[in-house]
Each structure stands twice: as C-alpha cells, then as structure tokens.
Coordinates of C-alpha atoms in Angstrom, one line a residue:
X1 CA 168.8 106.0 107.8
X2 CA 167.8 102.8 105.9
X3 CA 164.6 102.1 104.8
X4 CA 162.5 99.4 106.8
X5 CA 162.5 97.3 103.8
X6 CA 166.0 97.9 103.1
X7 CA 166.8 96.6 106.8
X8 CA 164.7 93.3 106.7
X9 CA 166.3 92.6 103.4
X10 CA 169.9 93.2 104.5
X11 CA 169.4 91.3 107.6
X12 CA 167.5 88.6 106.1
X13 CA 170.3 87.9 103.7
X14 CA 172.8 88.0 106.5
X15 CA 170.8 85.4 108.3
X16 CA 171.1 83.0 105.8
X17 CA 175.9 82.8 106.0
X18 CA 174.6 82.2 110.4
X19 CA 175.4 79.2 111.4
X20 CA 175.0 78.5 115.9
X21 CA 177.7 75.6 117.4
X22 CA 177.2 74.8 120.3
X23 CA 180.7 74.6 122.7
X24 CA 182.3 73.3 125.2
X25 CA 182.5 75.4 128.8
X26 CA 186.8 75.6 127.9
X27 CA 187.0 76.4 124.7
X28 CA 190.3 77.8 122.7
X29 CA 188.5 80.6 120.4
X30 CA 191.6 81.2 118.2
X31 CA 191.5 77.2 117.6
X32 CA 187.8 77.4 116.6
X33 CA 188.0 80.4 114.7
X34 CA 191.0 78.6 112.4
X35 CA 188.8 75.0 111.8
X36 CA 186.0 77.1 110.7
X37 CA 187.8 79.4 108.6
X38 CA 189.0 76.8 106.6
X39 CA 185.5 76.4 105.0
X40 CA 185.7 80.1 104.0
X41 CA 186.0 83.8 105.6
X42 CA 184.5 84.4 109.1
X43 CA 183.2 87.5 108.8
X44 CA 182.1 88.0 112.4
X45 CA 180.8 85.6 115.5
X46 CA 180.3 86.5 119.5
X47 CA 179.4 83.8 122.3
X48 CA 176.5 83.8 124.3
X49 CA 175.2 81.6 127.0
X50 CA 171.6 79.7 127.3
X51 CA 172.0 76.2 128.6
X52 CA 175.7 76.1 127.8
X53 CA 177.9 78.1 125.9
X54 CA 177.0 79.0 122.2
X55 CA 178.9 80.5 118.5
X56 CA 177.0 82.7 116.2
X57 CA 179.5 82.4 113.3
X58 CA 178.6 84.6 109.8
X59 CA 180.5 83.7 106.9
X60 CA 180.9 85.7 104.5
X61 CA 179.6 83.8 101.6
X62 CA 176.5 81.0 102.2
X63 CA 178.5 78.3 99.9
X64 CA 181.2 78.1 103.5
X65 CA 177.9 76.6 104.8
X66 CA 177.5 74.0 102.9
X67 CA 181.4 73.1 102.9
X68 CA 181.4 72.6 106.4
X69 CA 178.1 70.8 106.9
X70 CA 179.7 68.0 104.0
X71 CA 182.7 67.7 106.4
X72 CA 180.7 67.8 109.9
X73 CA 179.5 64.5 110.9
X74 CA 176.0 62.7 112.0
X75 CA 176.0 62.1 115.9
X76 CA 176.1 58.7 117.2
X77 CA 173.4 57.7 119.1
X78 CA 173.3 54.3 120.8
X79 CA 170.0 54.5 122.8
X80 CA 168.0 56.7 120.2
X81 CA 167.8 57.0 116.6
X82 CA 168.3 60.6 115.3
X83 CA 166.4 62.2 113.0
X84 CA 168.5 63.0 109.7
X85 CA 167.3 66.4 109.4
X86 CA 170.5 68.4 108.6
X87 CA 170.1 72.1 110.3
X88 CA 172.9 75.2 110.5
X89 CA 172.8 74.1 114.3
X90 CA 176.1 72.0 115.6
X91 CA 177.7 70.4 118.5
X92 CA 181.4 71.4 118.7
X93 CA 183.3 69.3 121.1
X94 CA 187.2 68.2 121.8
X95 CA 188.8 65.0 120.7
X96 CA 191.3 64.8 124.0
X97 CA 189.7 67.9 126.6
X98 CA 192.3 67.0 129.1
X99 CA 195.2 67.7 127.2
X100 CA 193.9 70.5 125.7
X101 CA 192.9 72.3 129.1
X102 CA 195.9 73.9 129.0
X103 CA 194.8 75.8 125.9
X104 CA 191.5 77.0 126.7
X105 CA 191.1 80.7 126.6
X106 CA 188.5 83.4 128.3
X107 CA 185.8 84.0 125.9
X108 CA 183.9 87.5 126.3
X109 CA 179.9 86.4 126.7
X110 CA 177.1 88.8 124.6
X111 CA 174.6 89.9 127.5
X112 CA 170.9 88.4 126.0
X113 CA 169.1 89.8 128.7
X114 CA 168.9 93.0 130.5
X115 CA 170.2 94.3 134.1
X116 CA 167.7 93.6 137.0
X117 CA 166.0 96.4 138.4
X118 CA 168.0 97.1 141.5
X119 CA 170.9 97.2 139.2
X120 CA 169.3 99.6 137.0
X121 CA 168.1 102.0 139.8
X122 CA 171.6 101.8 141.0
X123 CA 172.9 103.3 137.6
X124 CA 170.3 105.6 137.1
X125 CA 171.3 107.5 140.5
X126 CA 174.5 107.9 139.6
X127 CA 173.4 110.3 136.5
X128 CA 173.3 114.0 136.4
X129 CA 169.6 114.6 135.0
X130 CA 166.5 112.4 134.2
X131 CA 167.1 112.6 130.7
X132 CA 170.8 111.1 131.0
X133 CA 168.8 108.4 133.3
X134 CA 166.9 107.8 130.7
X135 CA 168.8 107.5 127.6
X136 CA 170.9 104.9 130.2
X137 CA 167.5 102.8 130.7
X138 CA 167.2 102.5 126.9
X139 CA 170.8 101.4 127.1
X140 CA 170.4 98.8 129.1
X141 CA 166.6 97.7 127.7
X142 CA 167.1 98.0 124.1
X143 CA 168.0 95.1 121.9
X144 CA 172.3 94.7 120.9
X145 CA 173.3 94.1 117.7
X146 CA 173.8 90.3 118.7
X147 CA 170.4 89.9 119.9
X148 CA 169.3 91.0 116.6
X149 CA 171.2 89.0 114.5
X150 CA 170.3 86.2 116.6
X151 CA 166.6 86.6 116.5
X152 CA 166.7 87.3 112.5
X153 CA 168.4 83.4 112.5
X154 CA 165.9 82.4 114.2
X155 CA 163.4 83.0 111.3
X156 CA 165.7 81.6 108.9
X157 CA 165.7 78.3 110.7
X158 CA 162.3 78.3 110.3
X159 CA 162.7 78.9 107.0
X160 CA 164.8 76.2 106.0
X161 CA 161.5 73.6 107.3
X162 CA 159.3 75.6 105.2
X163 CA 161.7 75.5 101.9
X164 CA 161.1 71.9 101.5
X165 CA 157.3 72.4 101.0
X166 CA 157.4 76.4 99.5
X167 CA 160.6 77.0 97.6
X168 CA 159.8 80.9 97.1
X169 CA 158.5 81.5 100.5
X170 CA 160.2 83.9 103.4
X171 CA 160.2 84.2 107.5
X172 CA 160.4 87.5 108.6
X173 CA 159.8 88.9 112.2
X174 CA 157.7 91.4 112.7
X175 CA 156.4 93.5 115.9
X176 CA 159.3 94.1 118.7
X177 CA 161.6 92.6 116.7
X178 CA 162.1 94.8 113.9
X179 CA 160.0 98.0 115.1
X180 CA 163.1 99.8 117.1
X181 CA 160.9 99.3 120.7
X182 CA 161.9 95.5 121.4
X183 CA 163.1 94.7 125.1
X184 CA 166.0 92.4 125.3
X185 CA 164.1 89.0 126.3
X186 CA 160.7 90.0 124.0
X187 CA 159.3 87.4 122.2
X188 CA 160.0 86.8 118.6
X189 CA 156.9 87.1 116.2
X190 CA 157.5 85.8 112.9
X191 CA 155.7 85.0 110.0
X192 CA 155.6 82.8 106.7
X193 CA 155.5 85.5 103.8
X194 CA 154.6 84.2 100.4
X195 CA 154.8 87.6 98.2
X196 CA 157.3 86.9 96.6
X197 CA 155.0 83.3 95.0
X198 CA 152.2 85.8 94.1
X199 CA 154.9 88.1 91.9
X200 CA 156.1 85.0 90.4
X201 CA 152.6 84.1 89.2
X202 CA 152.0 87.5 87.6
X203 CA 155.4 87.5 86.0
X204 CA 153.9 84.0 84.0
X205 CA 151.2 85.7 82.5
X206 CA 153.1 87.7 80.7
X207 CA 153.3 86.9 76.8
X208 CA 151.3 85.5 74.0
X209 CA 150.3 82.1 75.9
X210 CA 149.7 81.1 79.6
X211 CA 151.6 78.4 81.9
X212 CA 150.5 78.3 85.4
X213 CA 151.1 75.5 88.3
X214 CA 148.7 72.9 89.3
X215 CA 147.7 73.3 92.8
X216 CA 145.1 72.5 95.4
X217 CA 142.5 74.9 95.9
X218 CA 140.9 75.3 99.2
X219 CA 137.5 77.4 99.8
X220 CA 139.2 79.8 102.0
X221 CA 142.3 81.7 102.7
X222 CA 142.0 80.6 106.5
X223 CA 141.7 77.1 105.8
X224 CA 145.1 77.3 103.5
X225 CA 146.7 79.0 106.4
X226 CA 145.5 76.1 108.9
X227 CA 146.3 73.4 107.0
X228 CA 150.0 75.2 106.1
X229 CA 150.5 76.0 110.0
X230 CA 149.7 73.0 110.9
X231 CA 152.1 71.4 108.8
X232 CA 155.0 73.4 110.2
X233 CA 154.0 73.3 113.2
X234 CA 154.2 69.1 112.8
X235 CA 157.9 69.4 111.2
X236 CA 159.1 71.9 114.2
X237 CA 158.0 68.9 116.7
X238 CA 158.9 65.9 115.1
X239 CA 162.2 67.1 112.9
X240 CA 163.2 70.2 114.5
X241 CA 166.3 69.9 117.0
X242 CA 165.5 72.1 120.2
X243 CA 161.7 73.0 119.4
X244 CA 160.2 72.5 122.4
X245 CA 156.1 72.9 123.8
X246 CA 155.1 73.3 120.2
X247 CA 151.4 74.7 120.2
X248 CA 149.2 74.8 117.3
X249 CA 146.9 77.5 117.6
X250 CA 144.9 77.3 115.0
X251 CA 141.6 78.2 115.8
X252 CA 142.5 81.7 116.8
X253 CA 141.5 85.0 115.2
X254 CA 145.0 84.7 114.1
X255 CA 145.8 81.4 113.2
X256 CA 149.5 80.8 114.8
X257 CA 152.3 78.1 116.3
X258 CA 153.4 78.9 120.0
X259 CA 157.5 77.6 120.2
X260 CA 160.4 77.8 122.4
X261 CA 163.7 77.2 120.3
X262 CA 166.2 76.1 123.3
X263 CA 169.2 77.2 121.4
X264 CA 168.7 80.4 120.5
X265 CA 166.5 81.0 124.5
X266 CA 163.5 82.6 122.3
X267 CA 159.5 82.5 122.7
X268 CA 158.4 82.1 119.4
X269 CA 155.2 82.9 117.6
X270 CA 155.0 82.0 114.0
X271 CA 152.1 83.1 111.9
X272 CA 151.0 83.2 108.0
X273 CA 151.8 86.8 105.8
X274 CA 150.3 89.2 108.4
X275 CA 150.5 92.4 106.1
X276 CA 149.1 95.4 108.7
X277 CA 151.2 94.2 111.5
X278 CA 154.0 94.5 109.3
X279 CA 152.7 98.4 108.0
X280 CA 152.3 98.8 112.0
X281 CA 156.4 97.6 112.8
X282 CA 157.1 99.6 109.7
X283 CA 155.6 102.8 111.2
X284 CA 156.7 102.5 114.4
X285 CA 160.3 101.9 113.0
X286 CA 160.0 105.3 111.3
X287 CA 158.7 107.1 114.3
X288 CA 161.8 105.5 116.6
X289 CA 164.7 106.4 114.0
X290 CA 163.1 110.3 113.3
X291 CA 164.3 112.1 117.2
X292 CA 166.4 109.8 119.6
X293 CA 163.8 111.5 122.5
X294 CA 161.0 108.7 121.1
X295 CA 162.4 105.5 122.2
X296 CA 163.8 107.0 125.3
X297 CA 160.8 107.9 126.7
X298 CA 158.7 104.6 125.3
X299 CA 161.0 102.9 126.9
X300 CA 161.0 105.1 129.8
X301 CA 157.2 104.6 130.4
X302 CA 157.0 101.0 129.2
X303 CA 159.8 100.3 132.2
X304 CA 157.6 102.6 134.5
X305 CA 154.4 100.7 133.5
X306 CA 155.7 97.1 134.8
X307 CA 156.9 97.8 137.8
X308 CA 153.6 99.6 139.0
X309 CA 151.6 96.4 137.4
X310 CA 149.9 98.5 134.7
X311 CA 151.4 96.3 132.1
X312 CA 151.2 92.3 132.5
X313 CA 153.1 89.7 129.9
X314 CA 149.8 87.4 130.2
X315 CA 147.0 89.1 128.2
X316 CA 144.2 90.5 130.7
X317 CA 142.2 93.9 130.8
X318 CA 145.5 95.6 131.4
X319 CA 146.8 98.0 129.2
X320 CA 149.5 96.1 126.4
X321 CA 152.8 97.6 125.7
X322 CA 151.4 98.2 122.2
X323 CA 148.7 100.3 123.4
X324 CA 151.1 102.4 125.6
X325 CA 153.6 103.2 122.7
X326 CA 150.7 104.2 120.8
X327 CA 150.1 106.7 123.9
X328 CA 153.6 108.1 123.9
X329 CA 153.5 108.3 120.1
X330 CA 150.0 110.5 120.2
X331 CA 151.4 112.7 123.1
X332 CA 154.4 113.4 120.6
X333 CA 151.9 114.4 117.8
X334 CA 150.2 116.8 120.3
X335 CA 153.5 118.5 121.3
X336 CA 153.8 122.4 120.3
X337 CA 155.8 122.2 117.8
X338 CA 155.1 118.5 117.1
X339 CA 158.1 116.2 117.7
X340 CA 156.8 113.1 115.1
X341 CA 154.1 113.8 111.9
X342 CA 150.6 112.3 112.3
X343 CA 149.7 108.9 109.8
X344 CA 147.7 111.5 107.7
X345 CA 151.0 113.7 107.5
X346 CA 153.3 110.6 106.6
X347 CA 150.4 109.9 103.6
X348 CA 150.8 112.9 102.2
X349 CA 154.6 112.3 101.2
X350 CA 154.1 108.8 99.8
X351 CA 155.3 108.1 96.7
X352 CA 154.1 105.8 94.3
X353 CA 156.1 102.6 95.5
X354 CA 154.5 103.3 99.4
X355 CA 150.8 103.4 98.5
X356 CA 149.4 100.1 100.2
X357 CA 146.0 99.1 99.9
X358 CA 145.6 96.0 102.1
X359 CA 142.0 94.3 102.7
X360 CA 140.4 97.8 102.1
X361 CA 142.4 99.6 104.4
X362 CA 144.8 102.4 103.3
X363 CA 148.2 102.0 104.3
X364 CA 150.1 104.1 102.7
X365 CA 152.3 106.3 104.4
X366 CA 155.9 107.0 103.2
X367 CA 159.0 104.8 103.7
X368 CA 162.1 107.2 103.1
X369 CA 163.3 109.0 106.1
X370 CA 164.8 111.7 104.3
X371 CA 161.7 112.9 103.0
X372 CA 160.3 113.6 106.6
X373 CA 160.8 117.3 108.2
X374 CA 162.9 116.8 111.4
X375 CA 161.2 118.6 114.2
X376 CA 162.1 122.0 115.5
X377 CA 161.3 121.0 118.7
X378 CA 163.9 121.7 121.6
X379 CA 162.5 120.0 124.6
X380 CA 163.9 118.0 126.9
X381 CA 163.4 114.2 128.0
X382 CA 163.2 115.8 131.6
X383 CA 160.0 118.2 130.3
X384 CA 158.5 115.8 128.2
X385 CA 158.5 112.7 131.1
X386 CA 156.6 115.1 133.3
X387 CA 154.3 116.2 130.6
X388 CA 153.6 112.7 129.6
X389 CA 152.4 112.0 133.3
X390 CA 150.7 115.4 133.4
X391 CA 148.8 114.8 130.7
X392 CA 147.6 111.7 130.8
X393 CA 146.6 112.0 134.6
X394 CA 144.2 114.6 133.5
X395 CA 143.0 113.3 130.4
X396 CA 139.3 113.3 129.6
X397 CA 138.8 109.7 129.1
X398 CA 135.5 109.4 129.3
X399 CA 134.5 111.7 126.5
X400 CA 137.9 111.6 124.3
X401 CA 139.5 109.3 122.5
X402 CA 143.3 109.0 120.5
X403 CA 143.3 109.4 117.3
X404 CA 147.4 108.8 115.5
X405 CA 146.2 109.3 112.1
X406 CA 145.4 112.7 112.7
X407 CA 146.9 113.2 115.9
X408 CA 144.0 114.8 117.8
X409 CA 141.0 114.1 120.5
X410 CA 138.0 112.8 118.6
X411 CA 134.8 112.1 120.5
X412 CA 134.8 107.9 121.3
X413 CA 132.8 106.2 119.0
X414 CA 131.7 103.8 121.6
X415 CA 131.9 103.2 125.1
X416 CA 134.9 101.7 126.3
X417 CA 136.9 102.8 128.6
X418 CA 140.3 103.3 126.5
X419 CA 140.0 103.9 123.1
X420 CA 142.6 104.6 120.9
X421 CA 142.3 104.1 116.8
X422 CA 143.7 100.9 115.4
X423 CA 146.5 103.5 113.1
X424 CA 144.9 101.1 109.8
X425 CA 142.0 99.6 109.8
X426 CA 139.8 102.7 111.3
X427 CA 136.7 100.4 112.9
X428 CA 139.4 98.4 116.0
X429 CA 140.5 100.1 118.8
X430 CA 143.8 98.3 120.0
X431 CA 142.9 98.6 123.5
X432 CA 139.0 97.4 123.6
X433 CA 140.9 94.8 126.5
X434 CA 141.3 97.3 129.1
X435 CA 138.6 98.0 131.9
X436 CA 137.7 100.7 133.9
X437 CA 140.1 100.0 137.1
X438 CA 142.7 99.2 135.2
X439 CA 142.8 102.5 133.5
X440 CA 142.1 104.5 136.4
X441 CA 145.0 102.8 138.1
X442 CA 147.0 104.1 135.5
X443 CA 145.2 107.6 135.6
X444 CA 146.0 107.7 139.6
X445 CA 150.1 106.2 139.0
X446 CA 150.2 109.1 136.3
X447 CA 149.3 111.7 138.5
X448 CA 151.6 110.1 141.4
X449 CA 154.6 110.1 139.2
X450 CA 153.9 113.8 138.1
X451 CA 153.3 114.7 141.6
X452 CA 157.3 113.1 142.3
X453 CA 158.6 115.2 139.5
X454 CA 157.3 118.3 140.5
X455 CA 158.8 117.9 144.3
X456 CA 161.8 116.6 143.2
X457 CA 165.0 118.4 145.2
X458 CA 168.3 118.8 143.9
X459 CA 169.5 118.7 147.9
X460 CA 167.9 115.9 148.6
X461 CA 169.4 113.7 145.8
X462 CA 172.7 114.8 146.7
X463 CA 173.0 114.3 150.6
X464 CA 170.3 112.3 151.6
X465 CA 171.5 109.8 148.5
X466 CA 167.8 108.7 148.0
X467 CA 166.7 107.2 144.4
X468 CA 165.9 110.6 142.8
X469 CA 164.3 111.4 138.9
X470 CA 163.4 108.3 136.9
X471 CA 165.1 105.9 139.7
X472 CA 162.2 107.2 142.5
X473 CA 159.4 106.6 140.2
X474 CA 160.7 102.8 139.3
X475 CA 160.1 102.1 143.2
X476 CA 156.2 100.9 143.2
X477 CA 154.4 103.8 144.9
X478 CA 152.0 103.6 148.3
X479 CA 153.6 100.2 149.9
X480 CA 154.7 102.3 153.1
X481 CA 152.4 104.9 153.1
X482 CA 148.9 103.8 150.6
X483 CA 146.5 106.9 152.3
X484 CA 149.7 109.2 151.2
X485 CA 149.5 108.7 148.2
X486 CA 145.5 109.3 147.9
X487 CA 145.8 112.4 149.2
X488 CA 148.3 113.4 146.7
X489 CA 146.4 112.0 143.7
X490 CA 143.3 114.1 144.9
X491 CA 145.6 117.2 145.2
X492 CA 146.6 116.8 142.1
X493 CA 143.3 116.4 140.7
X494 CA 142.0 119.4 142.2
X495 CA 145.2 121.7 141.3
X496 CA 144.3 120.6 138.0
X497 CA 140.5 121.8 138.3
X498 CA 141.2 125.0 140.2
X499 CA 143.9 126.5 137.0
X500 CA 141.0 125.1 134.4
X501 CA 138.7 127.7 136.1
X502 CA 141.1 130.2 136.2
X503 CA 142.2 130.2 132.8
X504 CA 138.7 129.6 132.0
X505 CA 137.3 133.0 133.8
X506 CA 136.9 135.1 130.9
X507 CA 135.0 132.8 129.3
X508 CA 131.0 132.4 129.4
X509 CA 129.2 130.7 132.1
X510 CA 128.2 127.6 129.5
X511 CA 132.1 127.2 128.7
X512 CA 132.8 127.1 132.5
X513 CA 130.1 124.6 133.1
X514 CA 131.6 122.0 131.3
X515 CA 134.7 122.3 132.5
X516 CA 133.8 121.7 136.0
X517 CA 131.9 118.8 134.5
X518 CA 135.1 117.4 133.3

C-alpha cells in the first residue's frame, strides 16, 4: 500500500491533465474522444450526470491542456458580458445536432451517489451472512475511483484562482475525502497549503549572503488567513464559473469559505493549511488500509447511526460521524488480540521523516504500512457487529472515557457526557457537542440492535423472507411497537448486571459493590 503522502501526491498531479466538458444529452463518444485526442493522448475519461451530462477527460501530459484551450473559443454572449477568466471547465456542443442524431451513441453514466435505502435493504437480504451484507453496504457507500478523481479536480480548480496571487501554493482535501471513510455525496474539505513557500524560504538562506522577498506583514497568523480567505472567497464569486452561495466564514474558530461548485455537484469547504486535520485523515487512512473488517464495519455503524437519527448532517448535540469512527476505531484497539495498533503503538515505529511536532502537539506516528504488524486476529464481521453493540450498550459512560492513543478506559477528566481524546492535541475531546439524551439514545439503539442479533433465526430469514442480519437493524426500531422495545433494552440491561455478579462472586464484597453501582 502507498503511503498517504505518496497518494495525495499522485493524485494531485493527476488532477492537474483533468479537464470537465460539459455535453450534449446525444452525444457520439467515439467523435469526442477523436477531437480531443488530437491535442494529445486521452489517457482515460467516464461521463457522469449533474444538471446535464458531463466528461472528466485526463490527458496524459498537462501541455494537451493548454493546446486545446488555445483552439477552444470564448462564448458569445449577447445579453451579458462574460468574465474572461479561462478555466479547465468547457461547453461542448454540435455544429448541425439534427443531422448528426443519427450518430449519437449510448454513453455508460458513473453513479455519484449511492443506492437508496430500500434498495440497499433489498440487496443486503439477498446475502448469505451479515458479514457479506456488510462488505455489500461498503460497496455501495464507499467512494469509486471516479468520484475520487473528481473531487481531487475540484481542489485543483481552486487552485488555479489561488496561483494568480501564490505561485508555490497547493489545495488539497482533507477529512472524508482522502481518509478511506468518505460516503459517496460527503462534502469536500479542502484547504490552501503553503509548505511548500516556507521550504522555499529556508532553501534562500543558504550560502554566504541573504535574499529574501518583500512582503506584508500582518500581526497575526489569523488575520493573514482572513484577509487570504477572503480574497478567494471574492474571486470564486465574481470570476468563478459555477460557484454558487459563496460564504465567507471568517470569524469562525476555523476561518473558512462555504461553496457549491455546480459542475462537479460538490459542497465545498475551503480552509487555510489545517496541519492536525491532515495528521487525523492521515491516521485514519492507515487504520482503513491495515484489515478490510475496519471500513466495513465503520461504515456499517455510520449507515446504522443515520437511519436511527443518532447522527444528523446539521451540527447539534448529536454524536458526529467523526466521533463514531473514533468509537469503532477504540473498540478495534480493545479487541483480544487487537485488530489495529493504538497512536502510542504507531509512535513507536516512526522514523525520522514521520516525527511531527505541530503547535506543541506530538504527531508523530508512522507513515509506512509495511512496517505495521498485521493482526492475528480471526474474527468475523458477524462477531465483531454484535460486540460493537454489546459493548457500547453497556459501557460505563459516566465514569470512563476513550482514550486512541493508548487504546484503553481512562477516568474522564471532566464531566461531559461523551468523552473521547482529541487523538493530538490531548486537552479537546472531539465530542464535547453531545448531551446526555442523545447518548443515551444511542446507549438504548445499541442495546436494541444487540438484542436483534442475538434472536436472529436462520428459519425465519429463509421462509418468512423478513429483512434479517444488518438489513433488520437498518429498519428504525419501536415505530410499531415503542413499549417493546423498552422492555427489551431493560432486559438487556439487567442480563448484563445479573452475569457481572456472577462472574464477580468470588470476589470481595467491596469489588461487588461497585459493580452493582455501575
């Protein structure tokens, strides 16, 4: 497996030979395919559709670009005057379409979005065992190849606005994007990386004299990333085509601009060089290429989350999908044997190149795969779903909180009602947000989806042709029957209690004490 780095890179690079034409609805692809390849080799394209029917073309070498934006020409516009801004995006239409009709031929369309549920729940009866349902959710969820390369151009679109002003900088996305845990139809966060500037000025000093730029200094590394944001964010709306509902956010804790770009159908959220979220995507990444079982059951409980309203796509004092990979990834640590390392563990095999110290928070943790242990590990998606739900249905939340960098229960260090570490800096915890009823709505779905698991019937599935496994517990719980599912969560509870004390008899009275306390 490639690095993290080594992936951005590659991709980055392939971003830049992207070009997006937008078609006609009767199109001859062959006829396309020839004009274009005249300006140099096509190395690969698909179609997709968002408001009309669109080309991702790569070339294989960037200077085809630039010979077929000298021969493409400026539109015409009698009622409004264009802006001459001259992107990789372009209209291809047909000199005589009636004539050519006859020509047009079927074009196969890249899915951008996933299945709806129904759908899904449909497929996911027709497997042979929760785990195969599973890995068939993360089929169907997970971003394609296309999607990828399409959100990738997206930052280099931005990039060619912020060029003009900072000839060394980058946009890279970050979070879902790049982290191996982005849904098809996740927002794209990007932002406006200017490393490689701060190499070049080291580089300078470097001999027996010193030549530095002239530039503006400004009393604070938030009110540079202001004044920059606000900048691009002023270019997107005014020069940009297909920027739409361009916000500036730049009061925030994290300065940003809020974007939709209409022609690639993506949310966009475009910040300045956020180094820990970019250590975070690069963990995560590591974590979801070590053992296939990772993103299968994130995805799995992410799914599962959303359709029992435990997860909401407008911030609130729900649990975020952040927060509830960091769960999965913490119940992996805790497996016997565990089935990913701890942060701590990852630390240990850095090299020199990984060590990362960013605003006084150790980062370092290491970046080639090969150098991690693969797990001995054995079980199956079917166990581990159950256990997840076991688990954290009975979880001591009010004493215990989740610690990833060591991978164990630590006392909270304050009162709310989730904690879980911030994996870097050591003083956040990522889900302060959530309240108390939201997390015991969680705690009571947890135990009500363990509950399913455990009664599940082979018979059943197979005459009755009910939604059994995964599919039964995507179907929100208590609509028919809400006291039904009380009783069960308080079953459970108490089943839960009653083997405590049994496996706690041998132990002294002080020891059983505090476990009826819990």
């Amino acid at each position: 497996k490639k690095t993290f780095t080594e992936v951005q890179t590659e991709r980055l690079e392939q971003a830049e030979r992207i070009v997006l034409i937008k078609c006609p609805s009767k199109l001859n692809e062959n006829k396309l395919l020839q004009y274009l390849s005249s300006h140099g080799n096509v190395k690969s394209h698909f179609f997709f559709e968002n408001r009309g029917i669109h080309a991702v073309i790569e070339f294989s070498e960037r200077s085809s670009i630039a010979s077929l934006q000298d021969a493409i020409g400026i539109p015409s516009a009698a009622d409004h005057h264009v802006v001459p801004f001259k992107s990789r995006l372009f209209t291809f239409t047909m000199k005589n379409p009636v004539s050519r009709a006859a020509e047009e031929t079927p074009i196969h369309l890249s899915p951008q979005s996933h299945i709806p549920l129904k759908e899904l729940i449909q497929k996911l009866c027709q497997a042979d065992s929760i785990s195969s349902q599973m890995y068939i959710l993360l089929n169907e969820h997970q971003l394609t190849e296309e999607n990828t390369k399409l959100r990738y151009l997206a930052c280099s679109l931005i990039r060619d606005f912020t060029r003009a002003y900072f000839p060394d900088s980058t946009v890279k996305p970050f979070g879902s994007s790049v982290n191996t845990f982005g849904k098809l139809g996740c927002d794209v966060d990007m932002f406006l990386d200017f490393h490689d500037t701060q190499k070049h000025a080291t580089k300078a000093k470097k001999g027996p004299f010193e030549m530095e730029y002239q530039m503006r200094r400004l009393p604070s590394e938030r009110l540079a990333t202001q004044r920059i944001l606000s900048v691009i964010g002023d270019c997107l709306d005014n020069f940009g085509p297909g920027y739409v509902n361009v916000q500036k956010i730049l009061n925030a804790r994290c300065p940003l601009v809020k974007f939709f770009h209409q022609p690639t159908g993506f949310q966009c959220d475009l910040s300045v060089s956020n180094s820990i979220a970019i250590k975070c995507s690069e963990l995560l990444y590591i974590y979801g290429c070590l053992d296939s079982r990772v993103r299968a059951l994130v995805f799995t409980i992410r799914c599962w989350a959303r359709v029992h309203g435990l997860t909401n796509s407008i911030p609130g004092t729900w649990i975020t999908n952040f927060s509830l990979t960091m769960m999965v990834m913490f119940f992996l640590q805790k497996r016997s044997p565990p089935i990913i390392p701890t942060l701590d563990q990852l630390k240990e095999l850095a090299g020199e190149k990984d060590k990362h110290v960013i605003g006084g928070y150790d980062c370092s943790f290491v970046s080639d795969l090969s150098k991690i242990k693969p797990t001995k590990n054995t079980e199956t998606l079917d166990t581990l779903l159950g256990d997840f739900f076991e688990y954290f249905g009975n979880f001591d939340f009010r004493k215990n909180s989740l610690n990833l960098r060591k991978g164990k229960e630590v006392n909270k260090p304050e009162s709310s009602p989730l904690y879980i570490w911030n994996p870097f800096e050591q003083d956040l915890n990522i889900s302060k947000n959530v309240n108390q009823p939201q997390l015991e709505k969680f705690v009571a779905t947890a135990r009500e989806s363990a509950w399913i698991l455990q009664k599940e019937d082979e018979t059943r599935r197979t005459i009755n042709q009910e939604p059994w496994g995964l599919a039964a517990l995507l179907i929100p719980f208590g609509k028919s029957n809400p006291s039904k599912m009380k009783n069960r969560t308080k079953g459970m509870g108490s089943e839960t209690i009653r083997s405590l004390l049994d496996s706690l008899k041998l132990n002294n009275a002080s020891s059983l004490q505090k476990a009826v306390g819990k």
